[in-house]
PDB file of N, CA and C in Angstrom:
ATOM      1  N   ASN A 323      90.752 143.991  68.683  1.00  0.00           N
ATOM      2  CA  ASN A 323      90.381 142.656  68.278  1.00  0.00           C
ATOM      3  C   ASN A 323      88.865 142.538  68.384  1.00  0.00           C
ATOM      4  N   SER A 324      88.243 141.979  67.362  1.00  0.00           N
ATOM      5  CA  SER A 324      86.779 141.943  67.305  1.00  0.00           C
ATOM      6  C   SER A 324      86.169 141.057  68.382  1.00  0.00           C
ATOM      7  N   ASN A 325      86.873 140.018  68.847  1.00  0.00           N
ATOM      8  CA  ASN A 325      86.347 139.185  69.935  1.00  0.00           C
ATOM      9  C   ASN A 325      86.235 139.973  71.224  1.00  0.00           C
ATOM     10  N   LEU A 326      87.189 140.824  71.495  1.00  0.00           N
ATOM     11  CA  LEU A 326      87.143 141.675  72.681  1.00  0.00           C
ATOM     12  C   LEU A 326      85.976 142.652  72.587  1.00  0.00           C
ATOM     13  N   ILE A 327      85.812 143.266  71.439  1.00  0.00           N
ATOM     14  CA  ILE A 327      84.727 144.225  71.244  1.00  0.00           C
ATOM     15  C   ILE A 327      83.372 143.531  71.357  1.00  0.00           C
ATOM     16  N   ARG A 328      83.261 142.331  70.827  1.00  0.00           N
ATOM     17  CA  ARG A 328      81.995 141.594  70.850  1.00  0.00           C
ATOM     18  C   ARG A 328      81.465 141.457  72.276  1.00  0.00           C
ATOM     19  N   GLY A 329      82.322 141.299  73.242  1.00  0.00           N
ATOM     20  CA  GLY A 329      81.905 141.166  74.623  1.00  0.00           C
ATOM     21  C   GLY A 329      81.417 142.466  75.247  1.00  0.00           C
ATOM     22  N   HIS A 330      81.616 143.556  74.545  1.00  0.00           N
ATOM     23  CA  HIS A 330      81.248 144.876  75.075  1.00  0.00           C
ATOM     24  C   HIS A 330      80.293 145.631  74.165  1.00  0.00           C
ATOM     25  N   ILE A 331      79.646 144.931  73.250  1.00  0.00           N
ATOM     26  CA  ILE A 331      78.829 145.612  72.253  1.00  0.00           C
ATOM     27  C   ILE A 331      77.667 146.381  72.875  1.00  0.00           C
ATOM     28  N   ASP A 332      77.061 145.858  73.950  1.00  0.00           N
ATOM     29  CA  ASP A 332      75.967 146.599  74.585  1.00  0.00           C
ATOM     30  C   ASP A 332      76.461 147.948  75.101  1.00  0.00           C
ATOM     31  N   THR A 333      77.614 147.939  75.739  1.00  0.00           N
ATOM     32  CA  THR A 333      78.189 149.184  76.255  1.00  0.00           C
ATOM     33  C   THR A 333      78.533 150.137  75.112  1.00  0.00           C
ATOM     34  N   ILE A 334      79.046 149.599  74.022  1.00  0.00           N
ATOM     35  CA  ILE A 334      79.394 150.427  72.866  1.00  0.00           C
ATOM     36  C   ILE A 334      78.136 151.071  72.288  1.00  0.00           C
ATOM     37  N   ILE A 335      77.055 150.313  72.216  1.00  0.00           N
ATOM     38  CA  ILE A 335      75.797 150.873  71.696  1.00  0.00           C
ATOM     39  C   ILE A 335      75.247 151.935  72.640  1.00  0.00           C
ATOM     40  N   LEU A 336      75.295 151.692  73.941  1.00  0.00           N
ATOM     41  CA  LEU A 336      74.857 152.721  74.892  1.00  0.00           C
ATOM     42  C   LEU A 336      75.685 153.991  74.711  1.00  0.00           C
ATOM     43  N   HIS A 337      76.975 153.824  74.503  1.00  0.00           N
ATOM     44  CA  HIS A 337      77.854 154.970  74.270  1.00  0.00           C
ATOM     45  C   HIS A 337      77.446 155.710  72.994  1.00  0.00           C
ATOM     46  N   ALA A 338      77.100 154.967  71.956  1.00  0.00           N
ATOM     47  CA  ALA A 338      76.694 155.587  70.688  1.00  0.00           C
ATOM     48  C   ALA A 338      75.423 156.418  70.849  1.00  0.00           C
ATOM     49  N   LEU A 339      74.592 156.066  71.815  1.00  0.00           N
ATOM     50  CA  LEU A 339      73.329 156.781  72.023  1.00  0.00           C
ATOM     51  C   LEU A 339      73.433 157.928  73.031  1.00  0.00           C
ATOM     52  N   LYS A 340      74.593 158.110  73.626  1.00  0.00           N
ATOM     53  CA  LYS A 340      74.706 159.112  74.695  1.00  0.00           C
ATOM     54  C   LYS A 340      74.473 160.538  74.202  1.00  0.00           C
ATOM     55  N   ASP A 341      74.712 160.788  72.919  1.00  0.00           N
ATOM     56  CA  ASP A 341      74.540 162.146  72.387  1.00  0.00           C
ATOM     57  C   ASP A 341      73.175 162.374  71.745  1.00  0.00           C
ATOM     58  N   GLY A 342      72.295 161.387  71.830  1.00  0.00           N
ATOM     59  CA  GLY A 342      70.955 161.578  71.291  1.00  0.00           C
ATOM     60  C   GLY A 342      70.421 160.348  70.578  1.00  0.00           C
ATOM     61  N   ASP A 343      69.155 160.428  70.232  1.00  0.00           N
ATOM     62  CA  ASP A 343      68.465 159.323  69.583  1.00  0.00           C
ATOM     63  C   ASP A 343      69.060 159.052  68.204  1.00  0.00           C
ATOM     64  N   LYS A 344      69.073 157.772  67.834  1.00  0.00           N
ATOM     65  CA  LYS A 344      69.630 157.385  66.542  1.00  0.00           C
ATOM     66  C   LYS A 344      68.854 156.205  65.992  1.00  0.00           C
ATOM     67  N   TYR A 345      68.830 156.086  64.662  1.00  0.00           N
ATOM     68  CA  TYR A 345      68.297 154.882  64.035  1.00  0.00           C
ATOM     69  C   TYR A 345      69.473 153.940  63.789  1.00  0.00           C
ATOM     70  N   PRO A 346      69.205 152.663  63.546  1.00  0.00           N
ATOM     71  CA  PRO A 346      70.278 151.667  63.511  1.00  0.00           C
ATOM     72  C   PRO A 346      71.485 152.008  62.628  1.00  0.00           C
ATOM     73  N   GLN A 347      71.270 152.528  61.434  1.00  0.00           N
ATOM     74  CA  GLN A 347      72.424 152.846  60.585  1.00  0.00           C
ATOM     75  C   GLN A 347      73.300 153.925  61.218  1.00  0.00           C
ATOM     76  N   GLN A 348      72.689 154.870  61.892  1.00  0.00           N
ATOM     77  CA  GLN A 348      73.472 155.900  62.576  1.00  0.00           C
ATOM     78  C   GLN A 348      74.299 155.287  63.703  1.00  0.00           C
ATOM     79  N   ILE A 349      73.737 154.321  64.412  1.00  0.00           N
ATOM     80  CA  ILE A 349      74.485 153.635  65.468  1.00  0.00           C
ATOM     81  C   ILE A 349      75.688 152.928  64.859  1.00  0.00           C
ATOM     82  N   CYS A 350      75.477 152.226  63.745  1.00  0.00           N
ATOM     83  CA  CYS A 350      76.583 151.553  63.047  1.00  0.00           C
ATOM     84  C   CYS A 350      77.663 152.548  62.646  1.00  0.00           C
ATOM     85  N   ASP A 351      77.244 153.708  62.148  1.00  0.00           N
ATOM     86  CA  ASP A 351      78.197 154.737  61.735  1.00  0.00           C
ATOM     87  C   ASP A 351      79.023 155.248  62.909  1.00  0.00           C
ATOM     88  N   VAL A 352      78.381 155.432  64.067  1.00  0.00           N
ATOM     89  CA  VAL A 352      79.097 155.894  65.252  1.00  0.00           C
ATOM     90  C   VAL A 352      80.125 154.849  65.685  1.00  0.00           C
ATOM     91  N   VAL A 353      79.721 153.581  65.692  1.00  0.00           N
ATOM     92  CA  VAL A 353      80.642 152.507  66.089  1.00  0.00           C
ATOM     93  C   VAL A 353      81.845 152.472  65.149  1.00  0.00           C
ATOM     94  N   LEU A 354      81.592 152.586  63.860  1.00  0.00           N
ATOM     95  CA  LEU A 354      82.682 152.606  62.882  1.00  0.00           C
ATOM     96  C   LEU A 354      83.599 153.805  63.123  1.00  0.00           C
ATOM     97  N   ASN A 355      83.000 154.943  63.423  1.00  0.00           N
ATOM     98  CA  ASN A 355      83.765 156.168  63.653  1.00  0.00           C
ATOM     99  C   ASN A 355      84.599 156.101  64.935  1.00  0.00           C
ATOM    100  N   ILE A 356      83.989 155.654  66.049  1.00  0.00           N
ATOM    101  CA  ILE A 356      84.730 155.647  67.313  1.00  0.00           C
ATOM    102  C   ILE A 356      85.802 154.561  67.338  1.00  0.00           C
ATOM    103  N   SER A 357      85.694 153.589  66.432  1.00  0.00           N
ATOM    104  CA  SER A 357      86.731 152.556  66.348  1.00  0.00           C
ATOM    105  C   SER A 357      87.760 152.890  65.270  1.00  0.00           C
ATOM    106  N   ASN A 358      87.673 154.120  64.755  1.00  0.00           N
ATOM    107  CA  ASN A 358      88.580 154.551  63.682  1.00  0.00           C
ATOM    108  C   ASN A 358      88.552 153.599  62.491  1.00  0.00           C
ATOM    109  N   GLY A 359      87.358 153.120  62.157  1.00  0.00           N
ATOM    110  CA  GLY A 359      87.168 152.259  61.004  1.00  0.00           C
ATOM    111  C   GLY A 359      87.595 150.819  61.199  1.00  0.00           C
ATOM    112  N   LYS A 360      87.924 150.436  62.421  1.00  0.00           N
ATOM    113  CA  LYS A 360      88.438 149.089  62.670  1.00  0.00           C
ATOM    114  C   LYS A 360      87.351 148.072  62.998  1.00  0.00           C
ATOM    115  N   TYR A 361      86.169 148.534  63.381  1.00  0.00           N
ATOM    116  CA  TYR A 361      85.103 147.604  63.729  1.00  0.00           C
ATOM    117  C   TYR A 361      83.802 148.066  63.105  1.00  0.00           C
ATOM    118  N   GLU A 362      83.194 147.166  62.357  1.00  0.00           N
ATOM    119  CA  GLU A 362      81.897 147.432  61.758  1.00  0.00           C
ATOM    120  C   GLU A 362      80.906 146.440  62.345  1.00  0.00           C
ATOM    121  N   ILE A 363      79.907 146.943  63.019  1.00  0.00           N
ATOM    122  CA  ILE A 363      78.924 146.076  63.654  1.00  0.00           C
ATOM    123  C   ILE A 363      77.976 145.532  62.587  1.00  0.00           C
ATOM    124  N   ASN A 364      77.715 144.231  62.621  1.00  0.00           N
ATOM    125  CA  ASN A 364      76.790 143.682  61.624  1.00  0.00           C
ATOM    126  C   ASN A 364      75.355 143.820  62.118  1.00  0.00           C
ATOM    127  N   GLN A 365      74.426 143.739  61.187  1.00  0.00           N
ATOM    128  CA  GLN A 365      73.013 143.975  61.495  1.00  0.00           C
ATOM    129  C   GLN A 365      72.471 142.995  62.537  1.00  0.00           C
ATOM    130  N   ALA A 366      72.825 141.721  62.413  1.00  0.00           N
ATOM    131  CA  ALA A 366      72.313 140.721  63.356  1.00  0.00           C
ATOM    132  C   ALA A 366      72.762 141.031  64.784  1.00  0.00           C
ATOM    133  N   THR A 367      74.034 141.391  64.938  1.00  0.00           N
ATOM    134  CA  THR A 367      74.568 141.739  66.255  1.00  0.00           C
ATOM    135  C   THR A 367      73.898 142.992  66.793  1.00  0.00           C
ATOM    136  N   LEU A 368      73.738 143.981  65.938  1.00  0.00           N
ATOM    137  CA  LEU A 368      73.123 145.242  66.351  1.00  0.00           C
ATOM    138  C   LEU A 368      71.702 145.020  66.839  1.00  0.00           C
ATOM    139  N   TYR A 369      70.882 144.351  66.043  1.00  0.00           N
ATOM    140  CA  TYR A 369      69.480 144.175  66.422  1.00  0.00           C
ATOM    141  C   TYR A 369      69.322 143.267  67.642  1.00  0.00           C
ATOM    142  N   SER A 370      70.180 142.274  67.762  1.00  0.00           N
ATOM    143  CA  SER A 370      70.156 141.409  68.943  1.00  0.00           C
ATOM    144  C   SER A 370      70.470 142.217  70.198  1.00  0.00           C
ATOM    145  N   SER A 371      71.472 143.067  70.109  1.00  0.00           N
ATOM    146  CA  SER A 371      71.854 143.894  71.249  1.00  0.00           C
ATOM    147  C   SER A 371      70.764 144.916  71.578  1.00  0.00           C
ATOM    148  N   LEU A 372      70.204 145.551  70.563  1.00  0.00           N
ATOM    149  CA  LEU A 372      69.146 146.538  70.806  1.00  0.00           C
ATOM    150  C   LEU A 372      67.938 145.888  71.469  1.00  0.00           C
ATOM    151  N   LYS A 373      67.586 144.694  71.028  1.00  0.00           N
ATOM    152  CA  LYS A 373      66.460 143.978  71.640  1.00  0.00           C
ATOM    153  C   LYS A 373      66.765 143.672  73.106  1.00  0.00           C
ATOM    154  N   ARG A 374      67.974 143.211  73.377  1.00  0.00           N
ATOM    155  CA  ARG A 374      68.392 142.913  74.758  1.00  0.00           C
ATOM    156  C   ARG A 374      68.352 144.191  75.612  1.00  0.00           C
ATOM    157  N   LEU A 375      68.879 145.282  75.077  1.00  0.00           N
ATOM    158  CA  LEU A 375      68.902 146.543  75.819  1.00  0.00           C
ATOM    159  C   LEU A 375      67.495 147.082  76.063  1.00  0.00           C
ATOM    160  N   GLU A 376      66.584 146.843  75.117  1.00  0.00           N
ATOM    161  CA  GLU A 376      65.193 147.251  75.326  1.00  0.00           C
ATOM    162  C   GLU A 376      64.539 146.403  76.415  1.00  0.00           C
ATOM    163  N   THR A 377      64.807 145.109  76.410  1.00  0.00           N
ATOM    164  CA  THR A 377      64.266 144.219  77.435  1.00  0.00           C
ATOM    165  C   THR A 377      64.760 144.633  78.819  1.00  0.00           C
ATOM    166  N   LEU A 378      66.014 145.049  78.899  1.00  0.00           N
ATOM    167  CA  LEU A 378      66.591 145.517  80.161  1.00  0.00           C
ATOM    168  C   LEU A 378      66.142 146.925  80.530  1.00  0.00           C
ATOM    169  N   LYS A 379      65.399 147.556  79.618  1.00  0.00           N
ATOM    170  CA  LYS A 379      64.906 148.928  79.787  1.00  0.00           C
ATOM    171  C   LYS A 379      66.039 149.956  79.846  1.00  0.00           C
ATOM    172  N   PHE A 380      67.138 149.662  79.125  1.00  0.00           N
ATOM    173  CA  PHE A 380      68.240 150.605  79.004  1.00  0.00           C
ATOM    174  C   PHE A 380      68.039 151.518  77.798  1.00  0.00           C
ATOM    175  N   VAL A 381      67.267 151.045  76.815  1.00  0.00           N
ATOM    176  CA  VAL A 381      66.910 151.867  75.664  1.00  0.00           C
ATOM    177  C   VAL A 381      65.425 151.711  75.391  1.00  0.00           C
ATOM    178  N   SER A 382      64.878 152.690  74.717  1.00  0.00           N
ATOM    179  CA  SER A 382      63.497 152.600  74.241  1.00  0.00           C
ATOM    180  C   SER A 382      63.519 152.930  72.753  1.00  0.00           C
ATOM    181  N   SER A 383      62.447 152.574  72.073  1.00  0.00           N
ATOM    182  CA  SER A 383      62.398 152.828  70.631  1.00  0.00           C
ATOM    183  C   SER A 383      61.082 153.498  70.260  1.00  0.00           C
ATOM    184  N   TYR A 384      61.099 154.154  69.134  1.00  0.00           N
ATOM    185  CA  TYR A 384      59.893 154.781  68.600  1.00  0.00           C
ATOM    186  C   TYR A 384      60.063 154.935  67.100  1.00  0.00           C
ATOM    187  N   TRP A 385      58.942 155.031  66.405  1.00  0.00           N
ATOM    188  CA  TRP A 385      58.960 155.211  64.955  1.00  0.00           C
ATOM    189  C   TRP A 385      58.856 156.688  64.628  1.00  0.00           C
ATOM    190  N   HIS A 386      59.578 157.092  63.586  1.00  0.00           N
ATOM    191  CA  HIS A 386      59.559 158.483  63.139  1.00  0.00           C
ATOM    192  C   HIS A 386      59.440 158.506  61.619  1.00  0.00           C
ATOM    193  N   ASP A 387      58.491 159.280  61.118  1.00  0.00           N
ATOM    194  CA  ASP A 387      58.323 159.428  59.674  1.00  0.00           C
ATOM    195  C   ASP A 387      59.233 160.532  59.173  1.00  0.00           C
ATOM    196  N   ALA A 388      59.998 160.225  58.136  1.00  0.00           N
ATOM    197  CA  ALA A 388      60.904 161.201  57.530  1.00  0.00           C
ATOM    198  C   ALA A 388      60.659 161.211  56.022  1.00  0.00           C
ATOM    199  N   GLU A 389      61.301 162.132  55.320  1.00  0.00           N
ATOM    200  CA  GLU A 389      61.142 162.232  53.864  1.00  0.00           C
ATOM    201  C   GLU A 389      61.480 160.915  53.173  1.00  0.00           C
ATOM    202  N   ASP A 390      62.505 160.245  53.647  1.00  0.00           N
ATOM    203  CA  ASP A 390      62.970 159.028  52.990  1.00  0.00           C
ATOM    204  C   ASP A 390      62.363 157.752  53.584  1.00  0.00           C
ATOM    205  N   GLY A 391      61.323 157.891  54.370  1.00  0.00           N
ATOM    206  CA  GLY A 391      60.632 156.725  54.905  1.00  0.00           C
ATOM    207  C   GLY A 391      60.530 156.722  56.415  1.00  0.00           C
ATOM    208  N   ARG A 392      59.919 155.698  56.892  1.00  0.00           N
ATOM    209  CA  ARG A 392      59.707 155.548  58.330  1.00  0.00           C
ATOM    210  C   ARG A 392      60.911 154.831  58.931  1.00  0.00           C
ATOM    211  N   ARG A 393      61.413 155.345  60.049  1.00  0.00           N
ATOM    212  CA  ARG A 393      62.582 154.755  60.706  1.00  0.00           C
ATOM    213  C   ARG A 393      62.313 154.536  62.184  1.00  0.00           C
ATOM    214  N   LYS A 394      62.902 153.477  62.691  1.00  0.00           N
ATOM    215  CA  LYS A 394      62.809 153.202  64.118  1.00  0.00           C
ATOM    216  C   LYS A 394      64.036 153.796  64.789  1.00  0.00           C
ATOM    217  N   PHE A 395      63.803 154.679  65.742  1.00  0.00           N
ATOM    218  CA  PHE A 395      64.866 155.331  66.487  1.00  0.00           C
ATOM    219  C   PHE A 395      64.976 154.701  67.869  1.00  0.00           C
ATOM    220  N   TYR A 396      66.181 154.764  68.412  1.00  0.00           N
ATOM    221  CA  TYR A 396      66.458 154.256  69.755  1.00  0.00           C
ATOM    222  C   TYR A 396      67.009 155.389  70.602  1.00  0.00           C
ATOM    223  N   SER A 397      66.629 155.383  71.872  1.00  0.00           N
ATOM    224  CA  SER A 397      67.121 156.408  72.794  1.00  0.00           C
ATOM    225  C   SER A 397      67.443 155.765  74.133  1.00  0.00           C
ATOM    226  N   LEU A 398      68.364 156.396  74.842  1.00  0.00           N
ATOM    227  CA  LEU A 398      68.701 155.943  76.195  1.00  0.00           C
ATOM    228  C   LEU A 398      67.549 156.258  77.138  1.00  0.00           C
ATOM    229  N   THR A 399      67.245 155.336  78.019  1.00  0.00           N
ATOM    230  CA  THR A 399      66.296 155.602  79.089  1.00  0.00           C
ATOM    231  C   THR A 399      67.095 156.103  80.296  1.00  0.00           C
ATOM    232  N   GLU A 400      66.405 156.474  81.334  1.00  0.00           N
ATOM    233  CA  GLU A 400      67.105 156.868  82.561  1.00  0.00           C
ATOM    234  C   GLU A 400      67.943 155.700  83.079  1.00  0.00           C
ATOM    235  N   ASN A 401      67.399 154.478  83.004  1.00  0.00           N
ATOM    236  CA  ASN A 401      68.168 153.298  83.417  1.00  0.00           C
ATOM    237  C   ASN A 401      69.422 153.137  82.582  1.00  0.00           C
ATOM    238  N   GLY A 402      69.307 153.379  81.287  1.00  0.00           N
ATOM    239  CA  GLY A 402      70.470 153.273  80.402  1.00  0.00           C
ATOM    240  C   GLY A 402      71.519 154.315  80.707  1.00  0.00           C
ATOM    241  N   LYS A 403      71.078 155.495  81.100  1.00  0.00           N
ATOM    242  CA  LYS A 403      72.032 156.559  81.447  1.00  0.00           C
ATOM    243  C   LYS A 403      72.746 156.223  82.754  1.00  0.00           C
ATOM    244  N   ILE A 404      72.032 155.647  83.695  1.00  0.00           N
ATOM    245  CA  ILE A 404      72.606 155.305  84.995  1.00  0.00           C
ATOM    246  C   ILE A 404      73.513 154.087  84.896  1.00  0.00           C
ATOM    247  N   ASN A 405      73.112 153.111  84.090  1.00  0.00           N
ATOM    248  CA  ASN A 405      73.809 151.828  84.054  1.00  0.00           C
ATOM    249  C   ASN A 405      74.899 151.718  83.007  1.00  0.00           C
ATOM    250  N   ARG A 406      75.131 152.740  82.231  1.00  0.00           N
ATOM    251  CA  ARG A 406      76.205 152.611  81.244  1.00  0.00           C
ATOM    252  C   ARG A 406      77.541 152.559  81.971  1.00  0.00           C
ATOM    253  N   THR A 407      78.450 151.803  81.438  1.00  0.00           N
ATOM    254  CA  THR A 407      79.702 151.545  82.148  1.00  0.00           C
ATOM    255  C   THR A 407      80.905 152.174  81.477  1.00  0.00           C
ATOM    256  N   TYR A 408      80.687 153.207  80.703  1.00  0.00           N
ATOM    257  CA  TYR A 408      81.788 153.889  80.028  1.00  0.00           C
ATOM    258  C   TYR A 408      81.900 155.279  80.597  1.00  0.00           C
ATOM    259  N   SER A 409      82.981 155.944  80.277  1.00  0.00           N
ATOM    260  CA  SER A 409      83.145 157.318  80.779  1.00  0.00           C
ATOM    261  C   SER A 409      82.823 158.326  79.715  1.00  0.00           C
TER     262      SER A 409
END
């Protein structure tokens, strides 16, 4: 149920970043994949959560230039690795 997931979106995003740095669309793809296509995170929710997680110092961001343009990537910080609540 999407209401249940909404209450855990920060944890879901931290989980999506556990295997390495990702830009927002990649995070959305991971969420869609781990939910077996049942939950698609919208952009407003994603960016709100990423901003909150950055403020809490659970994630950090950086810009990376690629062939198809400049992208902002997010990565887990040490605090994010310690404070994630999933297995």
